[in-house]
Coordinates of C-alpha atoms in Angstrom, one line a residue:
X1 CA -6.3 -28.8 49.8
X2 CA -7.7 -25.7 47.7
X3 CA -5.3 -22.8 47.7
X4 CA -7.0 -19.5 48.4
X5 CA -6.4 -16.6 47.4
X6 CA -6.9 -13.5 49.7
X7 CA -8.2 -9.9 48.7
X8 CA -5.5 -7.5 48.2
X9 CA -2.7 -10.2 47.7
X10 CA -0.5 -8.0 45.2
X11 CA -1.4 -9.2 41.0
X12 CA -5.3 -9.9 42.8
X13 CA -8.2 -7.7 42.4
X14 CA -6.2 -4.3 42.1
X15 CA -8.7 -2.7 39.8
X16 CA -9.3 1.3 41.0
X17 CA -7.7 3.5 38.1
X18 CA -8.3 0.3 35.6
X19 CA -10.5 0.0 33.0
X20 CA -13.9 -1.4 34.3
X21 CA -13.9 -5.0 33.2
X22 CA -17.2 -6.5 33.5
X23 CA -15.9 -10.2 33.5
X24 CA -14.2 -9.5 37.1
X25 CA -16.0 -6.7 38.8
X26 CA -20.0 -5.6 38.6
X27 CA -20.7 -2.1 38.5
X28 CA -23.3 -1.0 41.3
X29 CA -22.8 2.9 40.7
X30 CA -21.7 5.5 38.2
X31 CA -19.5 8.6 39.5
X32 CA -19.4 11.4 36.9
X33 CA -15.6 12.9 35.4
X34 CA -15.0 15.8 32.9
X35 CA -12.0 14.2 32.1
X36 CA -12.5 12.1 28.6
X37 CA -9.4 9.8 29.8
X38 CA -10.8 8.7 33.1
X39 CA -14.0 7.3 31.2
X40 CA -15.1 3.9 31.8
X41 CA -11.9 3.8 34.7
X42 CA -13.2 1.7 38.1
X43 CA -13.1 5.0 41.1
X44 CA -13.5 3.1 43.7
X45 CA -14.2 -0.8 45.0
X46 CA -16.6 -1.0 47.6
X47 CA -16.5 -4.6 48.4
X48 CA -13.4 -6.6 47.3
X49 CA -13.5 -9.5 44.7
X50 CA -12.7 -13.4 45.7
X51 CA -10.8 -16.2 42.9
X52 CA -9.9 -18.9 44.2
X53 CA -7.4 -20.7 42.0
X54 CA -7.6 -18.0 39.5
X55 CA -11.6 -18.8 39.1
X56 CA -13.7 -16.3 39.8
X57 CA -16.0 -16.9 43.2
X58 CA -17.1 -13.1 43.6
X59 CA -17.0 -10.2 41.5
X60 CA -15.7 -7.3 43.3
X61 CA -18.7 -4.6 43.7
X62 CA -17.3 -1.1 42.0
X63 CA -18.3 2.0 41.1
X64 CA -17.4 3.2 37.5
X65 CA -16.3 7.0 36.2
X66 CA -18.3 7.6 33.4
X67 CA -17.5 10.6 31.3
X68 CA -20.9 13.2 31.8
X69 CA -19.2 16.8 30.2
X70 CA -20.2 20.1 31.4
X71 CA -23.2 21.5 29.7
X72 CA -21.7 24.7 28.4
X73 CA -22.0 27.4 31.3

């Protein structure tokens, strides 16, 4: 039979602190940083992503830092 993969199995779908990679994970919110390094890095998964045999089935649904710098105050 098909050999599944499940969420969270170490090497699977560890993607929070990673750069956002559109091919595995869809973006579904943006979180502001002041920190240029953290720009475009995944903050959080909301809903974990599925491969089954190392094909895709369901992007995981993050949300993305995106770098928004202080207007000077």
């Amino acid at each position: 039979g098909m050999t599944f993969i499940e969420p969270g199995t170490p090497g699977q779908n560890l993607v929070v602190g990673e750069p956002f990679d559109p091919s595995m994970s869809e973006a579904v919110g943006v979180v502001p940083t002041q920190d240029p390094s953290k720009d475009n890095a995944v903050f959080d998964e909301l809903e974990k992503g599925y491969t089954i045999n190392g094909k895709l089935l369901r992007p995981a649904r993050v949300r993305v830092l995106r770098l928004l710098p202080e207007k000077g105050e």
